[in-house]
mmCIF file of C-alpha atoms in Angstrom:
data_model
loop_
_atom_site.group_PDB
_atom_site.id
_atom_site.type_symbol
_atom_site.label_atom_id
_atom_site.label_comp_id
_atom_site.label_asym_id
_atom_site.label_seq_id
_atom_site.Cartn_x
_atom_site.Cartn_y
_atom_site.Cartn_z
ATOM 1 C CA UNK A 1 93.426 32.060 -69.176
ATOM 2 C CA UNK A 2 90.658 30.450 -71.239
ATOM 3 C CA UNK A 3 87.444 32.402 -71.653
ATOM 4 C CA UNK A 4 84.350 30.881 -70.083
ATOM 5 C CA UNK A 5 81.185 30.563 -72.165
ATOM 6 C CA UNK A 6 79.260 33.176 -70.224
ATOM 7 C CA UNK A 7 78.596 36.913 -70.176
ATOM 8 C CA UNK A 8 78.270 38.223 -66.625
ATOM 9 C CA UNK A 9 76.968 41.464 -65.119
ATOM 10 C CA UNK A 10 78.164 43.685 -62.284
ATOM 11 C CA UNK A 11 76.588 44.902 -59.067
ATOM 12 C CA UNK A 12 77.305 48.629 -59.107
ATOM 13 C CA UNK A 13 79.206 51.667 -60.310
ATOM 14 C CA UNK A 14 82.684 50.184 -59.894
ATOM 15 C CA UNK A 15 84.275 46.782 -59.578
ATOM 16 C CA UNK A 16 83.971 45.350 -56.061
ATOM 17 C CA UNK A 17 86.760 43.347 -54.421
ATOM 18 C CA UNK A 18 84.910 40.117 -55.110
ATOM 19 C CA UNK A 19 84.381 41.077 -58.773
ATOM 20 C CA UNK A 20 88.084 41.845 -59.137
ATOM 21 C CA UNK A 21 88.878 38.405 -57.713
ATOM 22 C CA UNK A 22 86.486 36.835 -60.203
ATOM 23 C CA UNK A 23 88.305 38.426 -63.139
ATOM 24 C CA UNK A 24 91.695 37.409 -61.728
ATOM 25 C CA UNK A 25 90.749 33.740 -61.356
ATOM 26 C CA UNK A 26 88.194 33.303 -64.133
ATOM 27 C CA UNK A 27 87.572 35.032 -67.424
ATOM 28 C CA UNK A 28 83.944 35.426 -68.510
ATOM 29 C CA UNK A 29 83.591 35.917 -72.270
ATOM 30 C CA UNK A 30 82.235 39.424 -71.716
ATOM 31 C CA UNK A 31 80.337 41.825 -69.446
ATOM 32 C CA UNK A 32 76.906 43.398 -69.943
ATOM 33 C CA UNK A 33 76.121 46.763 -68.335
ATOM 34 C CA UNK A 34 72.842 47.938 -66.804
ATOM 35 C CA UNK A 35 71.435 51.162 -65.363
ATOM 36 C CA UNK A 36 72.738 50.184 -61.916
ATOM 37 C CA UNK A 37 76.279 50.469 -63.328
ATOM 38 C CA UNK A 38 75.788 53.982 -64.684
ATOM 39 C CA UNK A 39 75.763 57.301 -62.780
ATOM 40 C CA UNK A 40 77.338 59.622 -65.333
ATOM 41 C CA UNK A 41 79.524 59.549 -68.432
ATOM 42 C CA UNK A 42 82.909 59.819 -66.702
ATOM 43 C CA UNK A 43 82.181 57.191 -64.053
ATOM 44 C CA UNK A 44 80.945 54.784 -66.712
ATOM 45 C CA UNK A 45 84.057 55.340 -68.818
ATOM 46 C CA UNK A 46 86.192 54.689 -65.729
ATOM 47 C CA UNK A 47 84.326 51.451 -64.973
ATOM 48 C CA UNK A 48 84.791 50.172 -68.534
ATOM 49 C CA UNK A 49 88.483 51.134 -68.466
ATOM 50 C CA UNK A 50 88.922 49.193 -65.198
ATOM 51 C CA UNK A 51 87.330 46.080 -66.744
ATOM 52 C CA UNK A 52 89.633 46.234 -69.758
ATOM 53 C CA UNK A 53 92.632 46.862 -67.520
ATOM 54 C CA UNK A 54 91.979 43.899 -65.228
ATOM 55 C CA UNK A 55 91.342 41.598 -68.184
ATOM 56 C CA UNK A 56 94.407 43.059 -69.974
ATOM 57 C CA UNK A 57 92.296 43.271 -73.105
ATOM 58 C CA UNK A 58 91.579 46.568 -74.881
ATOM 59 C CA UNK A 59 88.963 44.838 -77.048
ATOM 60 C CA UNK A 60 87.274 42.941 -74.223
ATOM 61 C CA UNK A 61 83.551 42.557 -75.030
ATOM 62 C CA UNK A 62 81.502 45.216 -73.246
ATOM 63 C CA UNK A 63 77.781 44.918 -73.962
ATOM 64 C CA UNK A 64 74.870 47.231 -73.283
ATOM 65 C CA UNK A 65 71.152 47.119 -74.057
ATOM 66 C CA UNK A 66 70.486 50.585 -75.463
ATOM 67 C CA UNK A 67 67.404 50.086 -77.644
ATOM 68 C CA UNK A 68 65.868 53.470 -76.967
ATOM 69 C CA UNK A 69 62.271 53.869 -75.851
ATOM 70 C CA UNK A 70 61.511 51.875 -72.708
ATOM 71 C CA UNK A 71 64.897 50.114 -72.784
ATOM 72 C CA UNK A 72 67.585 52.739 -72.213
ATOM 73 C CA UNK A 73 70.430 51.878 -69.852
ATOM 74 C CA UNK A 74 72.035 55.251 -70.563
ATOM 75 C CA UNK A 75 69.054 57.309 -69.351
ATOM 76 C CA UNK A 76 71.245 59.126 -66.799
ATOM 77 C CA UNK A 77 73.455 60.307 -69.666
ATOM 78 C CA UNK A 78 71.048 60.792 -72.591
ATOM 79 C CA UNK A 79 67.290 61.116 -73.034
ATOM 80 C CA UNK A 80 66.529 58.290 -75.462
ATOM 81 C CA UNK A 81 63.005 57.404 -74.342
ATOM 82 C CA UNK A 82 61.253 58.797 -77.433
ATOM 83 C CA UNK A 83 63.352 56.933 -79.989
ATOM 84 C CA UNK A 84 62.080 53.369 -79.832
ATOM 85 C CA UNK A 85 62.234 50.996 -82.785
ATOM 86 C CA UNK A 86 58.471 51.462 -83.086
ATOM 87 C CA UNK A 87 59.038 55.231 -83.441
ATOM 88 C CA UNK A 88 61.285 54.718 -86.473
ATOM 89 C CA UNK A 89 59.059 51.966 -87.825
ATOM 90 C CA UNK A 90 56.103 54.350 -87.820
ATOM 91 C CA UNK A 91 58.045 57.058 -89.678
ATOM 92 C CA UNK A 92 59.245 54.493 -92.224
ATOM 93 C CA UNK A 93 55.665 53.325 -92.767
ATOM 94 C CA UNK A 94 54.617 56.785 -93.994
ATOM 95 C CA UNK A 95 57.816 57.757 -95.788
ATOM 96 C CA UNK A 96 60.453 55.113 -96.528
ATOM 97 C CA UNK A 97 63.263 57.505 -97.450
ATOM 98 C CA UNK A 98 62.777 59.840 -94.494
ATOM 99 C CA UNK A 99 62.430 56.877 -92.148
ATOM 100 C CA UNK A 100 65.666 55.239 -93.316
ATOM 101 C CA UNK A 101 67.615 58.532 -93.327
ATOM 102 C CA UNK A 102 66.500 59.492 -89.833
ATOM 103 C CA UNK A 103 67.180 56.025 -88.454
ATOM 104 C CA UNK A 104 70.673 55.993 -89.952
ATOM 105 C CA UNK A 105 71.454 59.401 -88.426
ATOM 106 C CA UNK A 106 70.073 58.334 -85.059
ATOM 107 C CA UNK A 107 72.091 55.088 -85.090
ATOM 108 C CA UNK A 108 75.259 57.022 -85.906
ATOM 109 C CA UNK A 109 74.633 59.377 -82.985
ATOM 110 C CA UNK A 110 74.187 56.481 -80.548
ATOM 111 C CA UNK A 111 77.425 54.951 -81.848
ATOM 112 C CA UNK A 112 79.151 58.301 -81.255
ATOM 113 C CA UNK A 113 78.186 57.979 -77.588
ATOM 114 C CA UNK A 114 78.982 54.277 -77.164
ATOM 115 C CA UNK A 115 82.336 54.116 -78.921
ATOM 116 C CA UNK A 116 84.291 56.673 -76.819
ATOM 117 C CA UNK A 117 83.009 54.922 -73.699
ATOM 118 C CA UNK A 118 84.561 51.644 -74.849
ATOM 119 C CA UNK A 119 81.273 49.819 -75.433
ATOM 120 C CA UNK A 120 81.698 47.543 -78.449
ATOM 121 C CA UNK A 121 78.425 45.565 -78.543
ATOM 122 C CA UNK A 122 74.858 46.867 -78.377
ATOM 123 C CA UNK A 123 72.122 44.242 -78.016
ATOM 124 C CA UNK A 124 69.998 45.589 -80.838
ATOM 125 C CA UNK A 125 68.087 45.395 -83.163
ATOM 126 C CA UNK A 126 64.866 43.640 -82.145
ATOM 127 C CA UNK A 127 63.639 41.665 -85.172
ATOM 128 C CA UNK A 128 60.462 40.341 -83.540
ATOM 129 C CA UNK A 129 57.346 40.827 -85.631
ATOM 130 C CA UNK A 130 54.653 42.976 -84.042
ATOM 131 C CA UNK A 131 51.048 41.771 -83.634
ATOM 132 C CA UNK A 132 48.018 43.369 -82.021
ATOM 133 C CA UNK A 133 48.343 40.828 -79.209
ATOM 134 C CA UNK A 134 52.147 41.017 -78.731
ATOM 135 C CA UNK A 135 52.810 41.406 -75.015
ATOM 136 C CA UNK A 136 53.203 45.034 -73.941
ATOM 137 C CA UNK A 137 56.726 44.447 -72.561
ATOM 138 C CA UNK A 138 57.886 43.922 -76.153
ATOM 139 C CA UNK A 139 55.371 45.643 -78.426
ATOM 140 C CA UNK A 140 56.892 49.159 -78.556
ATOM 141 C CA UNK A 141 60.364 47.654 -78.918
ATOM 142 C CA UNK A 142 59.520 46.208 -82.350
ATOM 143 C CA UNK A 143 59.724 47.966 -85.708
ATOM 144 C CA UNK A 144 56.619 46.762 -87.442
ATOM 145 C CA UNK A 145 54.179 44.032 -88.391
ATOM 146 C CA UNK A 146 55.642 44.108 -91.897
ATOM 147 C CA UNK A 147 58.470 41.631 -92.530
ATOM 148 C CA UNK A 148 60.135 43.699 -95.270
ATOM 149 C CA UNK A 149 60.127 46.777 -93.038
ATOM 150 C CA UNK A 150 61.746 44.784 -90.243
ATOM 151 C CA UNK A 151 64.441 43.521 -92.596
ATOM 152 C CA UNK A 152 65.197 46.939 -94.115
ATOM 153 C CA UNK A 153 65.347 48.823 -90.820
ATOM 154 C CA UNK A 154 67.338 46.127 -89.010
ATOM 155 C CA UNK A 155 69.864 46.001 -91.856
ATOM 156 C CA UNK A 156 70.312 49.788 -91.642
ATOM 157 C CA UNK A 157 70.966 49.403 -87.913
ATOM 158 C CA UNK A 158 73.458 46.542 -88.324
ATOM 159 C CA UNK A 159 75.357 48.193 -91.189
ATOM 160 C CA UNK A 160 75.537 51.584 -89.448
ATOM 161 C CA UNK A 161 76.917 49.996 -86.288
ATOM 162 C CA UNK A 162 79.330 47.938 -88.369
ATOM 163 C CA UNK A 163 80.740 51.101 -89.987
ATOM 164 C CA UNK A 164 81.257 52.474 -86.477
ATOM 165 C CA UNK A 165 83.100 49.299 -85.367
ATOM 166 C CA UNK A 166 80.388 48.294 -82.902
ATOM 167 C CA UNK A 167 78.697 44.896 -83.101
ATOM 168 C CA UNK A 168 74.995 44.168 -82.882
ATOM 169 C CA UNK A 169 72.930 41.366 -81.335
ATOM 170 C CA UNK A 170 69.752 40.485 -83.218
ATOM 171 C CA UNK A 171 66.948 39.310 -80.951
ATOM 172 C CA UNK A 172 64.955 37.382 -79.993
ATOM 173 C CA UNK A 173 65.763 34.621 -82.437
ATOM 174 C CA UNK A 174 63.777 32.843 -83.906
ATOM 175 C CA UNK A 175 60.952 35.267 -82.910
ATOM 176 C CA UNK A 176 59.141 36.563 -79.815
ATOM 177 C CA UNK A 177 56.292 38.607 -81.301
ATOM 178 C CA UNK A 178 53.671 35.859 -81.131
ATOM 179 C CA UNK A 179 54.114 35.569 -77.364
ATOM 180 C CA UNK A 180 51.204 36.932 -75.352
ATOM 181 C CA UNK A 181 53.005 36.629 -72.006
ATOM 182 C CA UNK A 182 56.131 38.320 -70.647
ATOM 183 C CA UNK A 183 59.047 35.859 -70.683
ATOM 184 C CA UNK A 184 60.573 37.662 -67.678
ATOM 185 C CA UNK A 185 57.650 36.325 -65.651
ATOM 186 C CA UNK A 186 56.510 33.066 -67.305
ATOM 187 C CA UNK A 187 57.214 30.878 -70.321
ATOM 188 C CA UNK A 188 55.269 31.987 -73.414
ATOM 189 C CA UNK A 189 53.873 29.111 -75.485
ATOM 190 C CA UNK A 190 53.261 29.574 -79.218
ATOM 191 C CA UNK A 191 51.083 27.032 -81.037
ATOM 192 C CA UNK A 192 51.337 28.308 -84.624
ATOM 193 C CA UNK A 193 52.186 25.793 -87.359
ATOM 194 C CA UNK A 194 55.774 25.323 -88.504
ATOM 195 C CA UNK A 195 54.808 26.542 -91.981
ATOM 196 C CA UNK A 196 53.382 29.773 -90.553
ATOM 197 C CA UNK A 197 56.460 30.378 -88.390
ATOM 198 C CA UNK A 198 58.875 29.880 -91.292
ATOM 199 C CA UNK A 199 56.933 32.244 -93.562
ATOM 200 C CA UNK A 200 56.416 34.910 -90.911
ATOM 201 C CA UNK A 201 58.230 35.380 -87.573
ATOM 202 C CA UNK A 202 61.223 33.173 -88.346
ATOM 203 C CA UNK A 203 61.629 34.805 -91.761
ATOM 204 C CA UNK A 204 62.561 38.122 -90.120
ATOM 205 C CA UNK A 205 65.847 36.516 -89.005
ATOM 206 C CA UNK A 206 66.720 34.593 -92.176
ATOM 207 C CA UNK A 207 70.292 34.985 -93.474
ATOM 208 C CA UNK A 208 71.031 37.856 -91.112
ATOM 209 C CA UNK A 209 74.681 38.984 -90.994
ATOM 210 C CA UNK A 210 74.871 40.292 -87.416
ATOM 211 C CA UNK A 211 77.858 38.808 -85.551
ATOM 212 C CA UNK A 212 75.648 37.968 -82.576
ATOM 213 C CA UNK A 213 72.091 36.790 -81.923
ATOM 214 C CA UNK A 214 70.083 36.371 -78.704
ATOM 215 C CA UNK A 215 67.553 33.599 -78.216
ATOM 216 C CA UNK A 216 63.877 33.797 -77.313
ATOM 217 C CA UNK A 217 62.683 32.161 -74.097
ATOM 218 C CA UNK A 218 59.598 31.006 -76.015
ATOM 219 C CA UNK A 219 58.250 27.483 -76.513
ATOM 220 C CA UNK A 220 57.182 26.719 -80.087
ATOM 221 C CA UNK A 221 54.876 23.796 -79.357
ATOM 222 C CA UNK A 222 54.738 22.386 -82.898
ATOM 223 C CA UNK A 223 58.552 22.140 -83.047
ATOM 224 C CA UNK A 224 59.541 21.242 -79.475
ATOM 225 C CA UNK A 225 56.801 20.626 -76.932
ATOM 226 C CA UNK A 226 59.226 20.236 -74.014
ATOM 227 C CA UNK A 227 61.742 23.041 -74.341
ATOM 228 C CA UNK A 228 61.808 26.763 -75.055
ATOM 229 C CA UNK A 229 64.001 27.872 -77.969
ATOM 230 C CA UNK A 230 66.944 28.645 -75.661
ATOM 231 C CA UNK A 231 66.982 25.037 -74.421
ATOM 232 C CA UNK A 232 65.985 23.337 -77.670
ATOM 233 C CA UNK A 233 68.587 21.547 -79.820
ATOM 234 C CA UNK A 234 65.913 21.052 -82.459
ATOM 235 C CA UNK A 235 65.238 24.780 -82.773
ATOM 236 C CA UNK A 236 68.852 25.936 -82.541
ATOM 237 C CA UNK A 237 70.422 23.388 -84.890
ATOM 238 C CA UNK A 238 67.629 22.605 -87.351
ATOM 239 C CA UNK A 239 65.927 25.979 -87.506
ATOM 240 C CA UNK A 240 68.237 28.823 -86.390
ATOM 241 C CA UNK A 241 71.371 27.297 -87.891
ATOM 242 C CA UNK A 242 70.034 25.346 -90.882
ATOM 243 C CA UNK A 243 66.734 26.827 -92.057
ATOM 244 C CA UNK A 244 67.489 30.439 -91.068
ATOM 245 C CA UNK A 245 71.178 30.150 -91.965
ATOM 246 C CA UNK A 246 72.483 32.019 -88.938
ATOM 247 C CA UNK A 247 76.279 31.680 -88.749
ATOM 248 C CA UNK A 248 77.271 33.910 -85.832
ATOM 249 C CA UNK A 249 77.551 33.531 -82.063
ATOM 250 C CA UNK A 250 74.288 32.642 -80.318
ATOM 251 C CA UNK A 251 73.778 34.135 -76.855
ATOM 252 C CA UNK A 252 71.017 32.933 -74.544
ATOM 253 C CA UNK A 253 68.610 35.513 -73.201
ATOM 254 C CA UNK A 254 69.020 36.076 -69.453
ATOM 255 C CA UNK A 255 69.265 32.732 -67.610
ATOM 256 C CA UNK A 256 67.668 34.333 -64.537
ATOM 257 C CA UNK A 257 64.290 34.941 -66.179
ATOM 258 C CA UNK A 258 61.288 33.077 -64.750
ATOM 259 C CA UNK A 259 60.454 31.536 -68.118
ATOM 260 C CA UNK A 260 63.322 29.107 -67.489
ATOM 261 C CA UNK A 261 62.391 26.532 -64.874
ATOM 262 C CA UNK A 262 65.748 25.391 -63.474
ATOM 263 C CA UNK A 263 68.377 27.020 -61.263
ATOM 264 C CA UNK A 264 70.939 29.387 -62.791
ATOM 265 C CA UNK A 265 73.644 26.776 -63.344
ATOM 266 C CA UNK A 266 71.250 24.278 -64.894
ATOM 267 C CA UNK A 267 69.670 26.978 -67.071
ATOM 268 C CA UNK A 268 73.115 27.997 -68.314
ATOM 269 C CA UNK A 269 74.330 24.447 -68.964
ATOM 270 C CA UNK A 270 71.122 23.492 -70.774
ATOM 271 C CA UNK A 271 71.455 26.605 -72.964
ATOM 272 C CA UNK A 272 75.000 25.639 -73.946
ATOM 273 C CA UNK A 273 74.075 21.987 -74.447
ATOM 274 C CA UNK A 274 71.221 22.995 -76.745
ATOM 275 C CA UNK A 275 73.567 24.979 -78.980
ATOM 276 C CA UNK A 276 73.894 28.450 -77.508
ATOM 277 C CA UNK A 277 77.529 29.512 -77.613
ATOM 278 C CA UNK A 278 77.291 31.827 -74.609
ATOM 279 C CA UNK A 279 74.993 32.041 -71.593
ATOM 280 C CA UNK A 280 73.878 35.470 -70.370
ATOM 281 C CA UNK A 281 73.635 36.276 -66.659
ATOM 282 C CA UNK A 282 72.090 39.658 -65.773
ATOM 283 C CA UNK A 283 71.451 39.786 -62.000
ATOM 284 C CA UNK A 284 74.896 41.126 -61.107
ATOM 285 C CA UNK A 285 75.433 39.139 -57.909
ATOM 286 C CA UNK A 286 79.089 38.166 -57.534
ATOM 287 C CA UNK A 287 78.337 34.948 -55.591
ATOM 288 C CA UNK A 288 76.094 33.764 -58.418
ATOM 289 C CA UNK A 289 78.634 34.838 -61.044
ATOM 290 C CA UNK A 290 81.357 32.877 -59.246
ATOM 291 C CA UNK A 291 79.160 29.800 -58.936
ATOM 292 C CA UNK A 292 78.376 29.953 -62.645
ATOM 293 C CA UNK A 293 81.985 30.522 -63.694
ATOM 294 C CA UNK A 294 83.086 27.454 -61.717
ATOM 295 C CA UNK A 295 80.581 25.272 -63.580
ATOM 296 C CA UNK A 296 80.531 26.782 -67.069
ATOM 297 C CA UNK A 297 82.963 25.246 -69.602
ATOM 298 C CA UNK A 298 85.432 27.284 -71.660
ATOM 299 C CA UNK A 299 84.244 28.518 -75.037
ATOM 300 C CA UNK A 300 84.369 25.911 -77.806
ATOM 301 C CA UNK A 301 86.391 26.074 -81.032
ATOM 302 C CA UNK A 302 83.540 27.604 -83.037
ATOM 303 C CA UNK A 303 83.130 30.409 -80.488
ATOM 304 C CA UNK A 304 86.911 30.963 -80.382
ATOM 305 C CA UNK A 305 86.946 31.400 -84.152
ATOM 306 C CA UNK A 306 83.974 33.764 -84.158
ATOM 307 C CA UNK A 307 85.416 35.717 -81.218
ATOM 308 C CA UNK A 308 88.609 36.213 -83.232
ATOM 309 C CA UNK A 309 86.479 37.525 -86.116
ATOM 310 C CA UNK A 310 84.831 39.962 -83.701
ATOM 311 C CA UNK A 311 88.220 41.140 -82.373
ATOM 312 C CA UNK A 312 89.514 41.604 -85.922
ATOM 313 C CA UNK A 313 86.342 43.537 -86.767
ATOM 314 C CA UNK A 314 87.158 46.008 -83.959
ATOM 315 C CA UNK A 315 90.560 46.905 -85.436
#
């Protein structure tokens, strides 16, 4: 069965009958887990085992968004609310060595929780540059206002996860920090010049080696005045791919967010047409997942090749 170019989500603590049917007739590229899927460690491990069993794939992509701080899907298992990226960015600001050492140890400990569960992708780190006006939904999830600090800390994160055989997803490429609105609720519009973007926010993502990246639902008016980055061929091909040199798999941010103006299917198809390799669906409704899977094409040759690299990485 050919993998479809979409990552889906689930409704609850175990696979429902309809979700089992979905996996038997279609094969989404991967699954992303949320707090609604987690009650305790053992139940989560059982859920992940059941997904890998039904897909007959021990290395099937299982994603989670465990940033720490305000974004902790594992909060019923661990208390991670103190350890945001901002927390480690602040320590690093005052003492580089201590900051890097602590962040490396912390990242290793999170990997030691994720790996036995069967989770092989964490959607971190956030490489968005922090500003005084960055919207509050994102501000404490960022490392710093300093580009070099962002690069150093994000590289520590990516390399530590790599050593633990877990992949990372840099986000929100090519940059979300300039947005003053919450992209879950409305489309942020950034009017900075192209020169400024390339020397600042976009630079945080340049030549990054993470196997995966997630797009920003942000419109950069001076580059594409009609589409947000997720739906912009100009941004994905000429900026993310060419100018920033990103060579991995590009995942859209959630296609159900209000910053995207079309229905779920259209949002997904426009993301793929613009150059995203995978669409991300987070609402966990099986009827919507089924509708999407019927319309979404199989992964292309580039994504097949990169998926093979990811599978080989897990060995």
